Coordinates of C-alpha atoms in Angstrom, one line a residue:
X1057 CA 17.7 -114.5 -46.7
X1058 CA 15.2 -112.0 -48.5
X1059 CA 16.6 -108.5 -49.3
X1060 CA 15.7 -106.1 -46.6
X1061 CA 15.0 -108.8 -43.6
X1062 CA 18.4 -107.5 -42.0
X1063 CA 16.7 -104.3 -41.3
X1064 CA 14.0 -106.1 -39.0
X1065 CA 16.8 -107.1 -36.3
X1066 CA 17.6 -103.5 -35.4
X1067 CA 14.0 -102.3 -35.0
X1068 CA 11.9 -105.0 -33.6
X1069 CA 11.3 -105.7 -30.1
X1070 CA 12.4 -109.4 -30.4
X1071 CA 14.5 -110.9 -27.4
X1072 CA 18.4 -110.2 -27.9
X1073 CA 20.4 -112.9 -29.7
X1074 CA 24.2 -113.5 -28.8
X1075 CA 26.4 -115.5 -31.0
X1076 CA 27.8 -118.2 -29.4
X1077 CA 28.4 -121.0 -32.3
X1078 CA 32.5 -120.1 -31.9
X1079 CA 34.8 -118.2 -29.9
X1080 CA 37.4 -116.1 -30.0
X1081 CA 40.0 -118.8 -29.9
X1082 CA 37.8 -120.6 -32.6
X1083 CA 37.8 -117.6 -34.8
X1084 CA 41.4 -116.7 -34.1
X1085 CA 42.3 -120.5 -35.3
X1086 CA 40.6 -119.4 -39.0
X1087 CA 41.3 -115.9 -39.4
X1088 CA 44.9 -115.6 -38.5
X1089 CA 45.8 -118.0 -40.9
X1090 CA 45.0 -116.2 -43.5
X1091 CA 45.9 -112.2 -42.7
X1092 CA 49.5 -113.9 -42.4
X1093 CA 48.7 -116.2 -46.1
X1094 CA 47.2 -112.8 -48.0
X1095 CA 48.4 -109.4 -46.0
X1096 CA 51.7 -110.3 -43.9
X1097 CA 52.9 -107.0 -43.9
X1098 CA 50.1 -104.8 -43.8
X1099 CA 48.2 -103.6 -40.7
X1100 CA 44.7 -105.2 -39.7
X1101 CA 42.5 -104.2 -37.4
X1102 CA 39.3 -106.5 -36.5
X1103 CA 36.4 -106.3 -34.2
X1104 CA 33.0 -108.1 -34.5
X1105 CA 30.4 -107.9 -32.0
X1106 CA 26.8 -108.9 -31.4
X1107 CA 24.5 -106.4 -33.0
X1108 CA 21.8 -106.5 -30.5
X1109 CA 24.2 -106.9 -27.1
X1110 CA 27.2 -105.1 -28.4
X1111 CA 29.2 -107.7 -26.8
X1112 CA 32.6 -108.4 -28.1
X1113 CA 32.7 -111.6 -30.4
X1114 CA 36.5 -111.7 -31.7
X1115 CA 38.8 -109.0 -32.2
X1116 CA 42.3 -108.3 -33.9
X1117 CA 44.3 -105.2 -32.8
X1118 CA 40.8 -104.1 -32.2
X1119 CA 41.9 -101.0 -30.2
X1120 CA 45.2 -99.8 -32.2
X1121 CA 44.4 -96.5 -35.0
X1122 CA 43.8 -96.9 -38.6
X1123 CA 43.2 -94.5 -41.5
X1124 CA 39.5 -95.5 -42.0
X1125 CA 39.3 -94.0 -45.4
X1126 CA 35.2 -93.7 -46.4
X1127 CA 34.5 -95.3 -43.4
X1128 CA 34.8 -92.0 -41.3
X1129 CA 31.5 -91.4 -43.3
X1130 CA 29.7 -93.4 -40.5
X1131 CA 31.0 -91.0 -38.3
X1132 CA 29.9 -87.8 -40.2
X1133 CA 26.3 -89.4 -41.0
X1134 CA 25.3 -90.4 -37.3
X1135 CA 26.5 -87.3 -35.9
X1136 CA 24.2 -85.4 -38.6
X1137 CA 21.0 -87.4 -38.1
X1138 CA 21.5 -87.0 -34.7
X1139 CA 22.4 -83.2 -34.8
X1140 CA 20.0 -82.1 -37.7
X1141 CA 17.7 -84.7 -37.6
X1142 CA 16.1 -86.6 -40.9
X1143 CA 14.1 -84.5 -42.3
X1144 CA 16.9 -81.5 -42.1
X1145 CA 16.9 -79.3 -46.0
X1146 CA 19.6 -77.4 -47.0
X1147 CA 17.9 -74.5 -48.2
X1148 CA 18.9 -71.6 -50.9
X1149 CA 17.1 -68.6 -49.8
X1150 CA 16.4 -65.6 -52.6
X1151 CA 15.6 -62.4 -50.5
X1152 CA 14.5 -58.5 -51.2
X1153 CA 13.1 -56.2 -49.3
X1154 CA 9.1 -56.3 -51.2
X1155 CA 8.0 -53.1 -49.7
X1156 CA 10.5 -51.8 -52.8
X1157 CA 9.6 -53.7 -55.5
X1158 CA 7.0 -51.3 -57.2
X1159 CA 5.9 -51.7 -61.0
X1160 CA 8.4 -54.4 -61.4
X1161 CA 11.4 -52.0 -60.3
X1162 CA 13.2 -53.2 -57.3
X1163 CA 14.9 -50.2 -55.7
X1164 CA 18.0 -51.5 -54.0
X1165 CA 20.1 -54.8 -53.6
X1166 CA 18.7 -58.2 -54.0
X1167 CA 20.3 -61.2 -51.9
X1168 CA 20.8 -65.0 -52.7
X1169 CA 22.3 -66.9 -49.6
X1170 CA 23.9 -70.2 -50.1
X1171 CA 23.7 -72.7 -47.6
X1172 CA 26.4 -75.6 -48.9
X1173 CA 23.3 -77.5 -50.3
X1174 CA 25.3 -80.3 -52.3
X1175 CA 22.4 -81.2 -54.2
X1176 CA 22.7 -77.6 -56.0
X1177 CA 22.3 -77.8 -59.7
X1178 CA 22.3 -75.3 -62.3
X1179 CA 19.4 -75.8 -63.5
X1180 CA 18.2 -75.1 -59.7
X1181 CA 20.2 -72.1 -59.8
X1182 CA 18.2 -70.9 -62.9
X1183 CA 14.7 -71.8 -61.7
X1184 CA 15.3 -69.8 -59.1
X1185 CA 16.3 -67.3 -61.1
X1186 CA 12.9 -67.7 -63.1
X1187 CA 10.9 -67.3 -60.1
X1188 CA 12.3 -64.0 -59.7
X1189 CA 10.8 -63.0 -62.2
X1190 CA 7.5 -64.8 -62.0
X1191 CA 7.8 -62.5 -58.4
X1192 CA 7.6 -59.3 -60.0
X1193 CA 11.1 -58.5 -60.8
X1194 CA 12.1 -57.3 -63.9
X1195 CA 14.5 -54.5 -63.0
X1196 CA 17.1 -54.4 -60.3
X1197 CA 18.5 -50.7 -59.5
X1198 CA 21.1 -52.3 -56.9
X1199 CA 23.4 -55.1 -56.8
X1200 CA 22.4 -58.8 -56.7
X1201 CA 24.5 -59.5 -54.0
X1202 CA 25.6 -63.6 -53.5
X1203 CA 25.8 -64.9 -49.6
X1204 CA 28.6 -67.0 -49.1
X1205 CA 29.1 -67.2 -45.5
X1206 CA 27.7 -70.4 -44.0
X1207 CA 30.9 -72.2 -45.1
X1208 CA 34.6 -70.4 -44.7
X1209 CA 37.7 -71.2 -45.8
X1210 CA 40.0 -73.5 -46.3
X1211 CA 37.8 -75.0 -48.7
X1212 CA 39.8 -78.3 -48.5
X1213 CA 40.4 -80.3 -45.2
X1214 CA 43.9 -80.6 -43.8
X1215 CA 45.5 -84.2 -44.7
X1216 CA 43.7 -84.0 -48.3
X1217 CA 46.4 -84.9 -51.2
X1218 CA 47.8 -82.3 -53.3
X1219 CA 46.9 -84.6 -56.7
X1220 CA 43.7 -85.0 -55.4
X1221 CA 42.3 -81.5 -55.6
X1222 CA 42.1 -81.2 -59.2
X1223 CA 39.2 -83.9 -59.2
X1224 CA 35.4 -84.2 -58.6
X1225 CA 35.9 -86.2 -55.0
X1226 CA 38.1 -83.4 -53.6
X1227 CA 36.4 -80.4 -55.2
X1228 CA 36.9 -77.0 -52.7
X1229 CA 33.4 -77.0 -50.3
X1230 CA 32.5 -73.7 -50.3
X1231 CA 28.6 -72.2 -49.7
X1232 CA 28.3 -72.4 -53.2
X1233 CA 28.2 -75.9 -54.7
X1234 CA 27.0 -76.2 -58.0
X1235 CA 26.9 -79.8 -59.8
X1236 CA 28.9 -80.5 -57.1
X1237 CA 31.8 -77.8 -58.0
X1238 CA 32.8 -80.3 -60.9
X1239 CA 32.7 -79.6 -64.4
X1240 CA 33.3 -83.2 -67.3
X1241 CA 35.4 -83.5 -69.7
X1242 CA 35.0 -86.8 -72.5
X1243 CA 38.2 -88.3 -73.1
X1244 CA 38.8 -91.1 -76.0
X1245 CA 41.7 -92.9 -76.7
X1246 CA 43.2 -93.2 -79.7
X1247 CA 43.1 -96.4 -82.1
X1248 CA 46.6 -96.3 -82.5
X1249 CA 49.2 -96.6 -79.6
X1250 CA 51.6 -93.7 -79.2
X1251 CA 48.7 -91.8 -80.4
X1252 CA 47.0 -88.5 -79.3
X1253 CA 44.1 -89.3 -77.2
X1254 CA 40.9 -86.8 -77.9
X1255 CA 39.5 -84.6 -75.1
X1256 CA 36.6 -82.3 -75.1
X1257 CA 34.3 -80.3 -72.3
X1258 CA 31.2 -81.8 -71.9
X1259 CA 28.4 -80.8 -72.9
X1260 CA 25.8 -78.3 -70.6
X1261 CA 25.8 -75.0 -68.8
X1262 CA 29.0 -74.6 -67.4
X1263 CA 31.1 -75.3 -70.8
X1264 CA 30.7 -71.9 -72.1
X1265 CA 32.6 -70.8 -69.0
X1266 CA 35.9 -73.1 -69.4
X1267 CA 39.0 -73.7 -71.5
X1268 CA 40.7 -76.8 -72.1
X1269 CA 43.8 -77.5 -73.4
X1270 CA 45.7 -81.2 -73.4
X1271 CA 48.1 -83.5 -74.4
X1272 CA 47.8 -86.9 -73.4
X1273 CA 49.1 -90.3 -75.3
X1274 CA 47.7 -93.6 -75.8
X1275 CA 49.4 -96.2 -74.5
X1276 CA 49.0 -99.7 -73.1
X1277 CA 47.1 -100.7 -69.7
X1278 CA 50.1 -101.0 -68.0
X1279 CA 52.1 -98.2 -68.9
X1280 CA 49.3 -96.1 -68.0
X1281 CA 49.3 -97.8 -64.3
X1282 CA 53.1 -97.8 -64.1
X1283 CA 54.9 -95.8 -65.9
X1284 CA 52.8 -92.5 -67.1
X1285 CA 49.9 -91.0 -65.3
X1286 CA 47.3 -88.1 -66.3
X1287 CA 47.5 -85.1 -65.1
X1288 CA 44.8 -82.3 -64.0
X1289 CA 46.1 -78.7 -63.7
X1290 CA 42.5 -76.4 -63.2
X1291 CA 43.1 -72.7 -62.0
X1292 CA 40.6 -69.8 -60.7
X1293 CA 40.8 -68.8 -64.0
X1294 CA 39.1 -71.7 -65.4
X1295 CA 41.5 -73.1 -67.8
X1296 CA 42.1 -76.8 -67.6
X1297 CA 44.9 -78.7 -68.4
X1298 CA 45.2 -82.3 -68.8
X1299 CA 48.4 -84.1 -69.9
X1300 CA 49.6 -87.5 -69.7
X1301 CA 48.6 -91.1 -70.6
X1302 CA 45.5 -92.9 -71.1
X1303 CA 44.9 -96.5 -71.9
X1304 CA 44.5 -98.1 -75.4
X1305 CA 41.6 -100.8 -73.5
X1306 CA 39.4 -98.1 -71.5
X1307 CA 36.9 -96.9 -73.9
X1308 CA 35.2 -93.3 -73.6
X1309 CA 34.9 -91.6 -70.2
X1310 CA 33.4 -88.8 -68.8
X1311 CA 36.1 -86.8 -66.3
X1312 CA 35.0 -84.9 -63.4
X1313 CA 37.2 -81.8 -63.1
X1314 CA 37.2 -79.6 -59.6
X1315 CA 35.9 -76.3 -60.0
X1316 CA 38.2 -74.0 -58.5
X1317 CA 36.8 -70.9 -57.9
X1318 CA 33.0 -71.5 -57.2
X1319 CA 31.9 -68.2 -56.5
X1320 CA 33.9 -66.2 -59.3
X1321 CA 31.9 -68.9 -61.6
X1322 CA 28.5 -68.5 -60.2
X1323 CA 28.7 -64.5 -60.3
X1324 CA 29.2 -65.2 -63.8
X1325 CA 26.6 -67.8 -64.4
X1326 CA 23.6 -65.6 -62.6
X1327 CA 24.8 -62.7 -64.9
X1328 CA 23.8 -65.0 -67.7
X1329 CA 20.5 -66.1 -66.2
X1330 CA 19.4 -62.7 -65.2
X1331 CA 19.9 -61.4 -68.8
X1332 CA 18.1 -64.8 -70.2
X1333 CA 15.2 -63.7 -68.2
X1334 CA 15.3 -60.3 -69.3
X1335 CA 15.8 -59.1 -65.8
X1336 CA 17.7 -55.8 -65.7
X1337 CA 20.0 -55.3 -63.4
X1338 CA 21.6 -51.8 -62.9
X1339 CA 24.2 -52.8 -60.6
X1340 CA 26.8 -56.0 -60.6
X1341 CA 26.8 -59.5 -59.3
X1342 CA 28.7 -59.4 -56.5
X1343 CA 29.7 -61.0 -53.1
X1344 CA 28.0 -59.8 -50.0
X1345 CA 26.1 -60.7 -46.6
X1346 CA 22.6 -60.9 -46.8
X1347 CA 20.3 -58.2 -44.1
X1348 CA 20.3 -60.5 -41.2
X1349 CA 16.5 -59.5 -40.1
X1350 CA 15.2 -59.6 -44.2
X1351 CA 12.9 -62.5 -44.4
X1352 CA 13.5 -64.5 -47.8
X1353 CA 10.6 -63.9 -50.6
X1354 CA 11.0 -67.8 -51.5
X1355 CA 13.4 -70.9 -50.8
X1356 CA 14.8 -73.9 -52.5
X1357 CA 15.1 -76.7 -50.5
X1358 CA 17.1 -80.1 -50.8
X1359 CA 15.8 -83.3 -50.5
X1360 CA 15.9 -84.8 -46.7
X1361 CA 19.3 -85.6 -44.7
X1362 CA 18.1 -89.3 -44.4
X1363 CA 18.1 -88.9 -48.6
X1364 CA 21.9 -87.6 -48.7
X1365 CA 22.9 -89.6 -46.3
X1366 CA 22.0 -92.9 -48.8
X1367 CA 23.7 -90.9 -51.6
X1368 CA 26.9 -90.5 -48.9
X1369 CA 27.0 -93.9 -48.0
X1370 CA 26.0 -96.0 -50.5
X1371 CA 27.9 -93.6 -53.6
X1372 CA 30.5 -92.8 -50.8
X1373 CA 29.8 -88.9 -52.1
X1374 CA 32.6 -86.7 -50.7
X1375 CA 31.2 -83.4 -51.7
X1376 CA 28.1 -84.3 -49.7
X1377 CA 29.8 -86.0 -46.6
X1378 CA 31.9 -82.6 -46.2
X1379 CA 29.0 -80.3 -46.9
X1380 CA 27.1 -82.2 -44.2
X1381 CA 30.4 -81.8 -41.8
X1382 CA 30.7 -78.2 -42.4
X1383 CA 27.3 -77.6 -41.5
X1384 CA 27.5 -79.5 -38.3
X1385 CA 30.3 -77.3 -37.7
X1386 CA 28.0 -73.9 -38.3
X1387 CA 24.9 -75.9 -36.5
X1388 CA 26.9 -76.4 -33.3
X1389 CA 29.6 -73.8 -33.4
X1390 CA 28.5 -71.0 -35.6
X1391 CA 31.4 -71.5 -37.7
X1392 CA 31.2 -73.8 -41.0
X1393 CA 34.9 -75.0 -41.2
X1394 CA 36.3 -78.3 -41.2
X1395 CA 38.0 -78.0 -37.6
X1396 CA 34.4 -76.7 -36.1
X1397 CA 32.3 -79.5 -38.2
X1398 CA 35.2 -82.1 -36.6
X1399 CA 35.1 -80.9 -33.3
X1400 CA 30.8 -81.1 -33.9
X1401 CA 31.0 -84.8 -35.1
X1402 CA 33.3 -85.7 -32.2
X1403 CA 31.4 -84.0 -29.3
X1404 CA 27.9 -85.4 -30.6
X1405 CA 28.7 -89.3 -30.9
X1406 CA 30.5 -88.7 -27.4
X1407 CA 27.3 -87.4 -26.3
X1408 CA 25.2 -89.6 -28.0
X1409 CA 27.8 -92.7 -28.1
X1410 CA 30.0 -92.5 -25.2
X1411 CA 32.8 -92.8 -28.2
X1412 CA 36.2 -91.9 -26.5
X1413 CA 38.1 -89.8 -29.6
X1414 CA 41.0 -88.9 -27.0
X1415 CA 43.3 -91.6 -29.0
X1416 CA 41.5 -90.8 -32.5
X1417 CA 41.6 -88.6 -35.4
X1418 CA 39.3 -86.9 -37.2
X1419 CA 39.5 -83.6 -39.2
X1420 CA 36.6 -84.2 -41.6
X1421 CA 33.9 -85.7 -42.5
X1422 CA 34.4 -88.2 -45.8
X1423 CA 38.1 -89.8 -44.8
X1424 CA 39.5 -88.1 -47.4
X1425 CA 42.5 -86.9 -44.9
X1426 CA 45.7 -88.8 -44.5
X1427 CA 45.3 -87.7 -40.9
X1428 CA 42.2 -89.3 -40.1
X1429 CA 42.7 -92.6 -37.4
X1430 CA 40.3 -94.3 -35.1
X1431 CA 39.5 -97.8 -33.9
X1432 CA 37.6 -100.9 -34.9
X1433 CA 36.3 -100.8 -31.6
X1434 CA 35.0 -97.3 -31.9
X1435 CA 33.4 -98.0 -35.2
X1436 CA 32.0 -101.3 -33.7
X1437 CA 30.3 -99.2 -31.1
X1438 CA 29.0 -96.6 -33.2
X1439 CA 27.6 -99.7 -35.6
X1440 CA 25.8 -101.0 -32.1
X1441 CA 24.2 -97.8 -31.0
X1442 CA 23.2 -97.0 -34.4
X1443 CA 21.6 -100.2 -35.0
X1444 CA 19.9 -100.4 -32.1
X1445 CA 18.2 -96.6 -31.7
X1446 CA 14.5 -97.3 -32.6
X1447 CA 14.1 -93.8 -34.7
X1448 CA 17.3 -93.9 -36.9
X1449 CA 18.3 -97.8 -37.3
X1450 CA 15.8 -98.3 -40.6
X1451 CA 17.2 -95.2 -42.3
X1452 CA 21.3 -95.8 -41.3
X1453 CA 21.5 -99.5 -42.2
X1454 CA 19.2 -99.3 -45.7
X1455 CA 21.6 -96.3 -46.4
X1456 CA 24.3 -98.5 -46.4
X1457 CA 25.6 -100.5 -49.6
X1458 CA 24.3 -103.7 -50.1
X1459 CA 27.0 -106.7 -50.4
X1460 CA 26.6 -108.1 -54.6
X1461 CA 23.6 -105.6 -54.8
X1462 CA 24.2 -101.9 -54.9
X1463 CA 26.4 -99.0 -54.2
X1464 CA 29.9 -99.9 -53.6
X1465 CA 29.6 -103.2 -52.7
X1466 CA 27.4 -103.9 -56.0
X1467 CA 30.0 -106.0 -57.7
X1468 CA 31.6 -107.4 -54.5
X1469 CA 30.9 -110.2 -52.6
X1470 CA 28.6 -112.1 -54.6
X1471 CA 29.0 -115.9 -53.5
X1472 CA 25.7 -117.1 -51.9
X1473 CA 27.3 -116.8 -48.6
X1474 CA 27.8 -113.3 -48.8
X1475 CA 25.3 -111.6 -51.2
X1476 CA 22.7 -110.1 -49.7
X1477 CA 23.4 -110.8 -46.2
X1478 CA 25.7 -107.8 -45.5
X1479 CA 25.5 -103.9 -45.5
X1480 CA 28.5 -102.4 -44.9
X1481 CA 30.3 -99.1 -45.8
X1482 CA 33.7 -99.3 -47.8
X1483 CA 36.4 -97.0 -47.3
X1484 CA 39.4 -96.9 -50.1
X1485 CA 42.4 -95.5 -51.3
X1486 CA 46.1 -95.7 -52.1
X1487 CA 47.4 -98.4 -49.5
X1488 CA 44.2 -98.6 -47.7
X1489 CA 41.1 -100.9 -47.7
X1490 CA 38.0 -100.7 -45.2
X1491 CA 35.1 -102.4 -44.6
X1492 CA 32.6 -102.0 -41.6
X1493 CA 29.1 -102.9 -40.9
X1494 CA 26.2 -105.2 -40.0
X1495 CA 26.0 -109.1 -41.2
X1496 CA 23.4 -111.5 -40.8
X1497 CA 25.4 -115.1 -40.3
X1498 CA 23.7 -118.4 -41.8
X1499 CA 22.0 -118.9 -38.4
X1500 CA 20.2 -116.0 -38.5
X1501 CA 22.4 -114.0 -35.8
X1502 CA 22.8 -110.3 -36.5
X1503 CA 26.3 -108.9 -35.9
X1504 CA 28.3 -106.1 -36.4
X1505 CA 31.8 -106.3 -38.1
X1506 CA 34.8 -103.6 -38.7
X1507 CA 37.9 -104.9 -40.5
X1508 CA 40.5 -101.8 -41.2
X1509 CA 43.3 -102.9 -43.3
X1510 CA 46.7 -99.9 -43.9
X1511 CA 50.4 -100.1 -45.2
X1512 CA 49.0 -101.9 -48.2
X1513 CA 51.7 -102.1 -51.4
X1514 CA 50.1 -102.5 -54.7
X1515 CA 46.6 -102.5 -55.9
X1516 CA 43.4 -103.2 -53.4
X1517 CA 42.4 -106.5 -54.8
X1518 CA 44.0 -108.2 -52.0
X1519 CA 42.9 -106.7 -49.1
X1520 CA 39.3 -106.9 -50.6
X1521 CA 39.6 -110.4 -51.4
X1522 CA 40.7 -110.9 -47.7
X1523 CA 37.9 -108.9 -46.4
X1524 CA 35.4 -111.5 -48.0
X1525 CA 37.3 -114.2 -46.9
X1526 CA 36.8 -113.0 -43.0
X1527 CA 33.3 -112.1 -43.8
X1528 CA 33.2 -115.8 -44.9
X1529 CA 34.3 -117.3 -41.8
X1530 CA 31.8 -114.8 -39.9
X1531 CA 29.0 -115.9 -41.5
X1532 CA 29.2 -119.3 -40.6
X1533 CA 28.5 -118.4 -37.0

């Protein structure tokens, strides 16, 4: 089947198709076979439905709790085009009060207010700091004063792993997110085994404003996976420290380091652009609420929601799946934590869903969390409504990564059975492997398909490999 003829099931007005080439017993008979050949002892959860009915085609411990790992994305993601809508910006708002700016001098405090755009460069940061001065500002007698109080704290959601919050997928969401709060470093192992591996900061803006200091060995592939790790250890202070092991056979990488302390680095970082654009300023960068009823002299904006939401689903972006939950939580609530943005995601889908998250967890909005649990049968739902709402079907399911084509699935799933005929959103990490999302089976049916597999031991190769085995056996319906 042609690339992008899935989409044309979930917005057409054609007559409803329901699978009925196998049953449940028929279905049972091939896939239990082989959870108890590849995964005996882990956990599997299965439910497959028709994408147009909704109705129930097989199911496997369908209504029993799993981490869903990246697939709570589908949560976060529905709930946000629903809630903000597609075109929603996140905008980054410079404001003064104009009646003071005289001769160039502005006479007062000047205001930037941070919305948790993830999209935030710094070079956005700086042409917004050059249109202050194409404005008329050259001298500032007051403070430029940062808002940073659409998102509060805790800048990490509950369940997140301790070694996880030194790198780039767990960086701190705060209002402030520049590059994504991360900062590279280029790491190259040694020729020689037992050997000092070399490290560097990369190259661009925000080098200046670290220190790194290391001490990692070269050793073999599998020492590196078994027996010695690397190790991040980044402070407020912006040092970085990275010690460990790093394999003979990987060739140069590029590491993406949290940024700790966001706002201390940006204060620092709009001192330097203010100076570069010979803008005086008499008083200090500093932290502070913007005048509520002062109307912003210009904005940045972000790209579209239904834009981050392919960048969410199809990279499986963290920074912008929590930035997105956080501002559910300020949308709905008023306040942009991870418990408000939650409760949002929760009490839209029920809304818009009928989703029952009495027996689920969530607590944010990327699956990041240990904590997180829900249902195939929830996500199966979701997956139904979704594909079948006339306004938002097109944008979820091409947002979705396309099986031996792009995003996470680009390398996966590439027999002529499979390629091409699913989009589906992974979910991965130690001991866990999802997959969940819409297929379109050799005989043209289009169905829906969650398969959540926990308590894994060892690497993920297995449960993937059984996850296109079942998607096999689907697709010959």
């Amino acid at each position: 089947m042609k690339k992008g003829v899935l989409f044309s099931f979930f917005v057409l007005s054609v007559e409803a198709t329901t699978v009925l080439a196998s049953s449940q017993e028929d279905l049972q008979r091939q896939i239990l076979p082989l959870l108890e050949q590849q995964l005996p002892r882990a956990a599997v959860g299965i439910a497959v439905a028709d994408a147009k009915t909704g109705h129930i085609i097989y199911e496997h411990n369908a209504f029993q709790a799993f981490n869903p790992a990246s697939c709570a994305k589908l949560f976060s993601t529905s709930a946000a085009l629903y809630a903000l809508g597609p075109e929603y910006r996140f905008k980054t708002e410079v404001i003064y009060d104009k009646t003071k700016l005289l001769n160039g001098t502005l006479t007062g405090d000047s205001y930037i207010k941070f919305s948790g755009d993830p999209t935030l460069s710094v070079n956005k940061l700086k042409k917004l700091v050059e249109q202050l001065r194409q404005s008329g500002v050259k001298h500032i007698t007051g403070h430029l004063k940062i808002d940073n109080t659409t998102f509060e704290a805790p800048w990490y959601a509950p369940g997140w792993g301790q070694d996880d919050l030194s790198w780039y997928f767990a960086a701190p969401i705060t209002s402030i997110i520049l590059n994504q709060n991360t900062v590279g470093v280029n790491i190259t192992p040694n020729p020689t085994l037992n050997k000092p591996a070399s490290l560097s900061l990369a190259e661009g803006p925000l080098k200046p404003f670290f220190h790194l200091d290391y001490n990692v060995n070269t050793v073999t592939y599998d020492q590196a996976m078994n027996a010695c790790d690397i190790r991040v250890d980044n402070n407020a202070a912006r040092d970085i420290t990275i010690k460990g092991c790093w394999p003979s056979e990987n060739r140069s990488k590029l590491l993406n380091v949290a940024v700790k302390d966001p706002d201390a680095l940006t204060m620092m970082l709009l001192s330097k652009l203010l100076k570069e654009e010979n803008i005086q300023l008499d008083g200090d960068v500093a932290i502070g609420p913007a005048p509520e009823k002062m109307k912003p002299i210009f904005t940045l904006e972000s790209l579209p929601l239904q834009t981050l939401v392919t960048t969410i689903l199809k990279d499986s972006n963290n920074v912008y799946a929590e930035s997105i939950t956080k501002t559910l939580g300020h949308h709905v609530y008023h306040h942009g934590t991870f418990l408000d943005g939650s409760r949002a995601i929760k009490s839209i889908l029920k809304a818009k869903m009928d989703i029952d998250f009495s027996h689920a967890v969530l607590v944010d909005g990327s699956g990041l969390s240990h904590y997180d649990l829900v249902t195939p049968r929830q996500i199966v739902r979701l997956l139904h409504v979704m594909a079948n709402d006339s306004k938002l079907a097109t944008i979820f399911t091409k947002a979705l990564p396309e099986s031996a084509t792009d995003g996470t699935l680009k390398v996966r799933m590439q027999s002529p059975d499979l390629a091409h005929h699913i989009h589906a959103k992974t979910g991965s990490f130690k001991g866990v492997s999802t997959l969940s999302g819409y297929m379109t089976t050799k005989n043209n049916h289009p169905i829906i398909f969650s398969i959540l597999i926990n308590h894994v031991v060892g690497d993920l190769d297995a449960p993937r490999a059984l996850q296109s085995q079942i998607a096999a056996v689907l697709y010959q319906l």
